[in-house]
Short mmCIF file of C-alpha atoms in Angstrom, two decimals:
data_model
loop_
_atom_site.label_atom_id
_atom_site.label_comp_id
_atom_site.label_asym_id
_atom_site.label_seq_id
_atom_site.Cartn_x
_atom_site.Cartn_y
_atom_site.Cartn_z
CA MET N 1271 51.65 125.31 104.96
CA GLU N 1272 51.33 128.82 107.04
CA VAL N 1273 54.59 129.84 109.13
CA LEU N 1274 54.35 130.85 112.26
CA ASN N 1275 53.68 134.44 112.38
CA ASN N 1276 55.94 136.37 114.23
CA SER N 1277 54.09 139.59 115.32
CA PRO N 1278 55.17 140.36 118.35
CA SER N 1279 51.21 141.13 118.50
CA CYS N 1280 49.57 138.10 118.58
CA ARG N 1281 52.66 136.44 120.81
CA ASN N 1282 51.78 134.64 123.80
CA LEU N 1283 55.18 132.58 123.46
CA ILE N 1284 58.44 133.57 121.59
CA THR N 1285 59.76 130.04 120.65
CA ILE N 1286 63.45 129.01 120.29
CA LEU N 1287 64.92 126.33 118.83
CA SER N 1288 68.87 126.40 119.69
CA ILE N 1289 71.84 123.75 118.76
CA ASP N 1290 75.30 122.94 120.04
CA GLY N 1291 78.08 122.17 117.92
CA GLY N 1292 80.32 119.38 118.02
CA GLY N 1293 81.51 118.46 114.22
CA ILE N 1294 79.62 114.76 113.67
CA ARG N 1295 78.21 114.88 116.64
CA GLY N 1296 74.83 116.85 114.99
CA ILE N 1297 73.72 114.47 114.41
CA ILE N 1298 72.28 114.06 117.36
CA PRO N 1299 69.87 117.04 117.55
CA GLY N 1300 69.24 115.68 114.12
CA VAL N 1301 67.69 113.00 115.44
CA ILE N 1302 66.17 114.73 118.12
CA LEU N 1303 64.95 117.05 115.61
CA THR N 1304 63.30 114.62 113.79
CA PHE N 1305 61.28 112.89 116.60
CA LEU N 1306 59.83 116.10 117.21
CA GLU N 1307 59.07 117.37 113.57
CA SER N 1308 57.08 113.83 112.81
CA GLU N 1309 54.84 114.61 116.62
CA LEU N 1310 54.60 118.34 115.08
CA GLN N 1311 53.22 116.40 112.01
CA LYS N 1312 50.66 114.37 113.70
CA LEU N 1313 49.03 116.73 115.06
CA ASP N 1314 48.95 119.66 111.22
CA GLY N 1315 50.24 117.35 109.17
CA GLU N 1316 52.54 116.16 106.83
CA GLU N 1317 53.93 119.22 105.06
CA ALA N 1318 54.90 121.23 109.18
CA ARG N 1319 57.96 121.29 109.13
CA ILE N 1320 60.77 122.73 112.12
CA ALA N 1321 61.11 125.99 111.35
CA ASP N 1322 56.83 126.59 110.87
CA TYR N 1323 57.18 126.80 114.67
CA PHE N 1324 59.92 128.96 115.64
CA ASP N 1325 60.12 132.17 115.98
CA VAL N 1326 64.26 132.24 116.32
CA ILE N 1327 66.70 128.98 115.42
CA ALA N 1328 70.21 129.39 116.89
CA GLY N 1329 73.17 127.12 115.93
CA THR N 1330 76.57 127.31 116.41
CA SER N 1331 79.43 125.21 114.43
CA THR N 1332 77.53 121.40 113.45
CA GLY N 1333 74.37 123.29 114.41
CA GLY N 1334 75.05 126.93 112.54
CA LEU N 1335 74.87 124.48 109.94
CA VAL N 1336 71.65 122.40 111.03
CA THR N 1337 69.81 125.72 111.18
CA ALA N 1338 70.11 126.32 107.52
CA MET N 1339 68.77 123.27 106.56
CA LEU N 1340 65.91 123.75 108.12
CA THR N 1341 65.70 127.61 106.53
CA ALA N 1342 66.49 128.12 103.96
CA PRO N 1343 64.00 128.42 101.46
CA ASN N 1344 63.65 126.09 98.13
CA GLU N 1345 62.26 126.57 95.45
CA LYS N 1346 58.59 126.06 96.54
CA ASN N 1347 59.87 129.13 99.26
CA ARG N 1348 59.16 125.81 102.02
CA PRO N 1349 62.27 124.74 104.23
CA LEU N 1350 64.99 123.01 102.10
CA PHE N 1351 65.63 120.25 104.13
CA ALA N 1352 63.45 118.04 106.35
CA ALA N 1353 64.26 117.18 109.91
CA LYS N 1354 64.06 114.01 109.20
CA ASP N 1355 66.57 114.45 106.00
CA ILE N 1356 69.03 115.88 108.56
CA LYS N 1357 70.34 111.92 109.76
CA ASP N 1358 70.96 110.72 106.01
CA PHE N 1359 72.33 113.99 105.01
CA TYR N 1360 75.82 113.14 108.13
CA LEU N 1361 75.59 109.80 106.94
CA THR N 1362 75.91 110.16 104.11
CA ARG N 1363 78.52 113.72 103.65
CA CYS N 1364 80.84 113.69 106.75
CA PRO N 1365 83.00 110.54 105.54
CA ASN N 1366 83.57 113.12 103.12
CA ILE N 1367 84.14 116.00 104.71
CA PHE N 1368 86.15 114.35 107.04
CA PRO N 1369 88.02 111.34 105.50
CA GLN N 1370 89.54 109.10 107.56
CA SER N 1371 92.02 106.65 106.04
CA SER N 1372 92.24 102.93 105.46
CA HIS N 1373 95.45 102.09 107.75
CA PRO N 1374 95.31 103.60 111.39
CA LEU N 1375 99.54 104.68 111.96
CA LEU N 1376 99.02 105.99 107.57
CA GLY N 1377 96.90 107.80 108.22
CA GLN N 1378 98.02 109.55 112.37
CA ALA N 1379 100.99 110.61 110.75
CA GLU N 1380 99.19 112.48 107.70
CA ASN N 1381 97.13 114.03 110.67
CA LEU N 1382 100.68 114.57 112.31
CA ILE N 1383 101.56 116.21 108.96
CA ASN N 1384 98.35 118.42 108.22
CA PHE N 1385 98.01 119.82 112.64
CA LEU N 1386 101.71 120.95 112.01
CA SER N 1387 100.74 122.61 108.70
CA GLY N 1388 97.77 123.85 110.14
CA HIS N 1389 94.71 121.96 110.08
CA LYS N 1390 93.35 119.22 109.12
CA TYR N 1391 91.24 118.42 106.77
CA ASP N 1392 91.64 121.18 103.58
CA GLY N 1393 87.85 121.86 104.50
CA LYS N 1394 87.03 121.88 99.35
CA TYR N 1395 84.81 118.69 100.02
CA LEU N 1396 82.33 120.86 103.22
CA HIS N 1397 82.22 124.35 100.94
CA GLU N 1398 81.63 122.12 97.41
CA LEU N 1399 78.54 121.30 99.87
CA LEU N 1400 76.79 124.36 101.34
CA ARG N 1401 77.82 126.55 98.56
CA GLU N 1402 75.46 123.72 95.79
CA LYS N 1403 72.43 123.23 98.44
CA LEU N 1404 72.11 126.53 99.55
CA GLY N 1405 73.22 128.72 95.95
CA ASN N 1406 72.26 132.72 96.77
CA THR N 1407 70.36 132.21 99.81
CA LYS N 1408 70.64 135.36 101.52
CA LEU N 1409 70.98 135.22 105.50
CA HIS N 1410 67.96 137.61 105.57
CA GLN N 1411 65.78 135.26 102.48
CA THR N 1412 65.69 132.71 105.61
CA LEU N 1413 61.90 131.29 106.50
CA THR N 1414 62.25 131.94 110.68
CA ASN N 1415 64.79 133.43 112.40
CA VAL N 1416 68.07 132.30 112.83
CA VAL N 1417 71.41 133.54 114.70
CA ILE N 1418 74.54 132.03 113.87
CA PRO N 1419 78.06 132.82 115.56
CA VAL N 1420 81.63 133.04 114.50
CA PHE N 1421 84.21 134.29 115.19
CA ASP N 1422 86.49 137.18 113.69
CA ILE N 1423 90.59 136.68 113.95
CA LYS N 1424 90.70 140.65 112.27
CA THR N 1425 88.78 142.80 114.16
CA ASN N 1426 88.60 139.88 117.52
CA GLN N 1427 85.72 140.18 117.95
CA PRO N 1428 82.47 137.03 117.76
CA VAL N 1429 80.27 137.99 114.99
CA PHE N 1430 76.98 137.46 114.83
CA PHE N 1431 74.83 136.78 112.02
CA SER N 1432 71.23 137.91 112.59
CA THR N 1433 68.75 138.11 111.56
CA TYR N 1434 67.12 141.05 113.36
CA GLU N 1435 70.35 142.23 113.67
CA VAL N 1436 70.34 142.34 109.54
CA LYS N 1437 67.58 144.45 109.54
CA ARG N 1438 69.60 147.24 111.14
CA ASN N 1439 73.21 146.62 109.79
CA PRO N 1440 73.00 145.19 105.79
CA SER N 1441 76.51 144.41 105.81
CA LEU N 1442 75.40 141.01 108.05
CA ASP N 1443 73.46 139.62 104.57
CA ALA N 1444 76.38 137.14 103.50
CA LEU N 1445 75.45 134.09 101.52
CA LEU N 1446 74.87 131.43 104.06
CA SER N 1447 76.59 128.99 102.44
CA ASP N 1448 79.88 131.70 103.95
CA ILE N 1449 78.59 131.79 107.25
CA CYS N 1450 78.21 128.35 107.37
CA ILE N 1451 81.47 127.89 106.84
CA GLY N 1452 82.96 130.45 108.67
CA THR N 1453 80.74 128.45 111.63
CA SER N 1454 82.00 125.11 111.47
CA ALA N 1455 86.05 126.44 110.97
CA ALA N 1456 87.06 124.81 114.17
CA PRO N 1457 91.44 125.69 114.83
CA THR N 1458 93.09 123.36 114.06
CA TYR N 1459 90.57 120.92 111.96
CA LEU N 1460 89.38 122.82 110.09
CA PRO N 1461 90.35 126.45 107.64
CA PRO N 1462 89.16 129.96 108.87
CA HIS N 1463 87.30 131.26 106.08
CA TYR N 1464 87.60 135.17 104.67
CA PHE N 1465 84.68 136.18 102.02
CA THR N 1466 83.76 139.99 101.63
CA THR N 1467 80.21 141.51 101.66
CA LYS N 1468 79.04 144.84 99.62
CA ASN N 1469 75.47 146.77 100.36
CA THR N 1470 74.70 150.24 99.27
CA THR N 1471 74.59 152.97 102.20
CA ASN N 1472 71.89 155.62 102.77
CA SER N 1473 74.13 158.41 101.28
CA GLY N 1474 74.99 156.05 98.25
CA THR N 1475 78.23 154.76 98.15
CA GLU N 1476 79.31 150.88 97.81
CA GLU N 1477 80.91 149.78 101.63
CA ILE N 1478 82.17 146.84 101.61
CA ARG N 1479 83.02 144.77 104.34
CA GLU N 1480 85.72 142.05 105.58
CA PHE N 1481 85.18 138.48 107.77
CA ASN N 1482 87.76 136.07 108.27
CA LEU N 1483 85.58 133.13 110.31
CA ILE N 1484 86.72 130.50 112.66
CA ASP N 1485 84.28 128.39 114.48
CA GLY N 1486 81.42 130.22 116.51
CA GLY N 1487 82.10 127.63 119.32
CA VAL N 1488 84.87 129.87 120.60
CA ALA N 1489 82.49 132.53 120.97
CA ALA N 1490 79.20 131.04 121.75
CA ASN N 1491 78.95 127.06 121.34
CA ASN N 1492 75.66 127.17 123.15
CA PRO N 1493 73.52 129.89 121.24
CA THR N 1494 70.60 129.79 123.16
CA LEU N 1495 71.38 132.68 125.59
CA LEU N 1496 71.93 134.89 121.86
CA ALA N 1497 68.64 133.55 120.77
CA MET N 1498 66.68 134.94 123.30
CA GLU N 1499 68.65 137.77 123.39
CA GLU N 1500 68.09 139.24 119.77
CA ALA N 1501 64.38 137.97 120.84
CA LYS N 1502 64.49 140.18 123.51
CA LYS N 1503 66.14 143.12 122.08
CA GLU N 1504 63.20 143.31 119.07
CA MET N 1505 60.73 143.48 121.50
CA THR N 1506 61.76 146.23 123.85
CA GLY N 1507 59.38 148.56 123.50
CA VAL N 1508 56.66 146.33 121.78
CA GLY N 1509 53.02 145.49 124.78
CA GLU N 1510 52.57 148.86 126.73
CA GLY N 1511 54.99 149.76 128.95
CA SER N 1512 55.99 146.03 129.48
CA PRO N 1513 59.22 146.06 131.86
CA SER N 1514 62.21 143.44 129.45
CA CYS N 1515 62.70 140.91 131.94
CA HIS N 1516 58.90 139.84 131.85
CA TYR N 1517 59.17 139.10 127.90
CA MET N 1518 61.90 136.33 130.11
CA THR N 1519 58.17 134.80 130.81
CA ARG N 1520 57.26 134.38 128.00
CA PHE N 1521 59.31 132.86 126.25
CA LEU N 1522 59.79 128.63 124.71
CA VAL N 1523 63.29 127.67 125.31
CA ILE N 1524 64.35 123.76 123.64
CA SER N 1525 68.25 123.38 123.06
CA LEU N 1526 70.22 119.99 121.38
CA GLY N 1527 73.38 119.61 123.16
CA THR N 1528 75.84 117.49 120.49
CA GLY N 1529 77.59 115.50 123.43
CA SER N 1530 79.47 115.90 125.71
CA ASN N 1531 82.44 113.34 127.38
CA ARG N 1532 82.26 112.98 130.90
CA SER N 1533 83.22 109.87 131.76
CA THR N 1534 86.25 109.19 134.48
CA GLU N 1535 87.03 106.59 132.02
CA ASP N 1536 88.16 110.01 130.11
CA LYS N 1537 88.60 111.82 132.52
CA HIS N 1538 92.33 113.27 134.29
CA ASN N 1539 93.42 115.40 137.79
CA ALA N 1540 96.44 118.36 137.33
CA LYS N 1541 99.28 115.68 138.24
CA GLU N 1542 98.53 114.00 134.32
CA ALA N 1543 97.53 118.29 133.34
CA ALA N 1544 100.92 119.03 133.83
CA LYS N 1545 102.46 116.60 131.93
CA TRP N 1546 100.78 117.26 129.20
CA ASN N 1547 102.67 118.70 126.32
CA LEU N 1548 101.58 121.06 123.49
CA PHE N 1549 100.01 117.86 121.94
CA GLY N 1550 98.34 116.90 124.44
CA TRP N 1551 96.86 120.31 126.03
CA LEU N 1552 95.54 121.21 121.58
CA ARG N 1553 93.51 117.63 121.89
CA ARG N 1554 91.78 118.43 124.84
CA ILE N 1555 91.90 122.22 124.63
CA VAL N 1556 87.80 122.82 121.96
CA GLU N 1557 86.57 120.46 124.04
CA VAL N 1558 87.17 122.33 127.56
CA PHE N 1559 86.78 125.44 126.19
CA THR N 1560 83.19 124.13 123.78
CA GLN N 1561 81.81 122.28 126.77
CA ALA N 1562 82.61 125.01 129.58
CA SER N 1563 80.57 127.47 127.30
CA ALA N 1564 77.53 125.85 126.38
CA ASP N 1565 76.86 123.71 130.59
CA MET N 1566 78.07 128.14 131.88
CA VAL N 1567 74.76 129.02 128.50
CA ASP N 1568 72.54 126.40 130.04
CA TYR N 1569 73.74 127.16 134.15
CA HIS N 1570 72.02 130.70 133.70
CA ILE N 1571 69.36 130.07 131.62
CA SER N 1572 68.03 127.98 134.91
CA VAL N 1573 68.83 129.90 137.02
CA VAL N 1574 67.19 133.46 135.72
CA LEU N 1575 63.91 130.98 134.46
CA LYS N 1576 63.79 129.58 138.34
CA MET N 1577 64.01 132.81 138.81
CA LEU N 1578 60.75 134.02 137.11
CA GLN N 1579 58.74 130.63 138.06
CA SER N 1580 59.04 129.35 133.98
CA GLU N 1581 61.13 126.29 134.44
CA ASP N 1582 58.78 124.38 132.46
CA ASN N 1583 59.68 126.51 129.65
CA TYR N 1584 62.76 125.30 129.30
CA LEU N 1585 63.87 121.89 127.95
CA ARG N 1586 67.45 120.91 127.29
CA ILE N 1587 68.63 117.64 125.90
CA GLN N 1588 72.17 116.46 125.92
CA ASP N 1589 74.27 112.95 126.22
CA ASP N 1590 76.89 114.05 129.53
CA THR N 1591 78.05 110.08 128.36
CA LEU N 1592 80.23 109.55 125.71
CA SER N 1593 83.45 108.26 125.74
CA GLY N 1594 86.37 107.52 123.35
CA VAL N 1595 85.72 108.66 119.51
CA LEU N 1596 81.77 108.33 120.17
CA GLY N 1597 83.42 111.94 121.46
CA SER N 1598 85.65 113.39 119.09
CA ILE N 1599 84.20 115.23 116.54
CA ASP N 1600 85.71 114.40 113.60
CA ILE N 1601 86.47 110.45 113.54
CA ALA N 1602 83.69 109.83 110.73
CA THR N 1603 83.77 106.40 109.93
CA LYS N 1604 79.99 104.09 109.44
CA LYS N 1605 80.67 102.50 112.86
CA ASN N 1606 81.58 105.25 114.86
CA LEU N 1607 77.90 107.84 113.31
CA ASP N 1608 75.67 104.85 113.96
CA ASP N 1609 76.62 104.63 116.54
CA LEU N 1610 75.38 108.56 117.51
CA VAL N 1611 72.25 108.39 115.65
CA GLU N 1612 71.88 105.05 118.48
CA VAL N 1613 73.31 107.54 121.12
CA GLY N 1614 69.87 109.99 119.72
CA GLU N 1615 67.50 107.42 119.87
CA LYS N 1616 68.57 106.46 123.37
CA LEU N 1617 68.68 109.62 124.15
CA LEU N 1618 65.19 110.30 123.39
CA LYS N 1619 64.54 107.65 126.48
CA LYS N 1620 66.00 108.84 128.64
CA PRO N 1621 64.36 111.06 131.71
CA VAL N 1622 64.59 114.79 130.81
CA SER N 1623 68.21 116.32 132.95
CA LYS N 1624 69.64 119.37 133.90
CA VAL N 1625 73.20 120.00 135.04
CA ASN N 1626 73.82 120.40 138.52
CA MET N 1627 76.89 122.47 139.10
CA GLU N 1628 78.86 121.09 141.94
CA THR N 1629 79.76 117.39 140.34
CA GLY N 1630 78.77 118.57 136.50
CA LEU N 1631 76.62 116.02 135.53
CA ILE N 1632 73.41 116.11 134.50
CA GLU N 1633 70.89 114.32 136.58
CA PRO N 1634 67.28 113.81 135.61
CA CYS N 1635 64.87 116.25 137.50
CA GLY N 1636 61.48 113.64 138.05
CA GLN N 1637 60.36 115.05 133.97
CA GLY N 1638 59.24 111.78 132.53
CA SER N 1639 61.27 111.48 129.65
CA ASN N 1640 62.97 113.06 126.78
CA GLU N 1641 60.60 112.07 123.90
CA ASP N 1642 57.91 113.04 126.99
CA ALA N 1643 58.18 116.09 126.94
CA LEU N 1644 58.47 117.20 123.15
CA LYS N 1645 55.77 115.48 123.04
CA ARG N 1646 54.30 118.68 125.50
CA PHE N 1647 57.02 120.96 123.60
CA ALA N 1648 54.75 119.36 120.48
CA LYS N 1649 51.22 120.37 121.71
CA ILE N 1650 52.32 124.64 122.81
CA LEU N 1651 53.49 124.97 119.39
CA SER N 1652 51.35 123.73 117.74
CA ASP N 1653 48.32 125.26 120.43
CA GLU N 1654 50.48 128.91 119.78
CA LYS N 1655 51.11 128.67 115.63
CA ARG N 1656 47.03 127.64 115.79
CA ARG N 1657 46.41 130.69 117.84
CA ARG N 1658 48.76 133.44 115.94
CA SER N 1659 47.39 132.20 112.94
CA LEU N 1660 43.53 132.95 114.27
CA ASN N 1661 44.77 136.58 114.73
CA SER N 1662 47.09 137.15 111.84
CA SER N 1663 43.70 137.83 110.14
CA HIS N 1664 43.21 141.16 112.86
CA PRO N 1665 44.98 144.52 110.74
CA GLN N 1666 47.54 144.71 113.79
CA THR N 1667 48.99 141.70 113.48
CA ALA N 1668 51.01 142.87 110.59
CA SER N 1669 54.17 140.93 110.54
CA LEU N 1670 56.98 142.30 111.48
CA ASN N 1671 59.86 140.39 110.65
CA ASN N 1672 60.81 138.09 107.49
CA VAL N 1673 59.55 135.36 107.92
CA ASN N 1674 56.85 134.70 104.60
CA ASN N 1675 53.64 133.16 105.39
CA ASN N 1676 53.15 130.72 102.93
#
């Protein structure tokens, strides 16, 4: 199966897939991606995979895990996971990543003790699982470009593990397992992750770089804009004097949320919030920051593409009706996981929607269902891949990035 030729000279569109953070709610984009990949397979055969069609796949936290699953190579240099495998991965692995107590009161006491000691879960199972599945695969070996944000608490700066940037900065060429552990280390839930990378500089000296990482959602819970910027930087200077904004009109973007909680019964007013203690705020603050970050990215992209009259090139799929345990990132009971699968399946049938920044609600925009939109995008992606394949026979279309043609 030939993957997408990413040579700038044969691109008509810059294709981007972005996946939000959200813990166990990563199962929702897993359901969406299963549908998209099945549509691509109808067009191009059973061996078609998501990574074959996107110039960049970006993911934060749980979205970073999905990104690695879709782009890490197996022994045949094909994606380690098909999209349909993601749902089963979450259903079978999340109960061990986020173990639940069988006794509610005892479980609450254990959670409080763990919380006071620093984090709710020790992360050992997740760490071992990622090292087992991803092995020694490094960032530069992914089957298409990836962008995975993290936050370094020692430097107090975000770090973007980007296959574009790793060509200029080899110190970023970390193991995918370490990157995924780092981007998933949600504050109060999982411990920060420390590791180092080694590389030889042009002068022949060995350079060691250390990372002290927590959840990428602190930097960019919705990494769509980050992926677009990384791709644009790669494009800068390509072509005959085209301004950088020209490339914005050529983006095709699918951005997948993991659900949010905007239900009326779960909203609070200022008088209620004024009575919250430290624990009350800590229970809500991670969700507040990550959701606000994701919504602002969605808003900025919508504004820019509307200005450039390219709104049809952007598809954001998000459910804003989650409430109760459905909105949690770690309640990994069988019932809740099954319910999240149902959320994803129902979301496919819902109308394409956009965030109304005045009300904070996601509202239909008259473009059919999400299924309809994904079918349309699948056809565009297939046509783009086919067109690039035809152009790749030209001697000037040698790939400029790390994508391998098989």
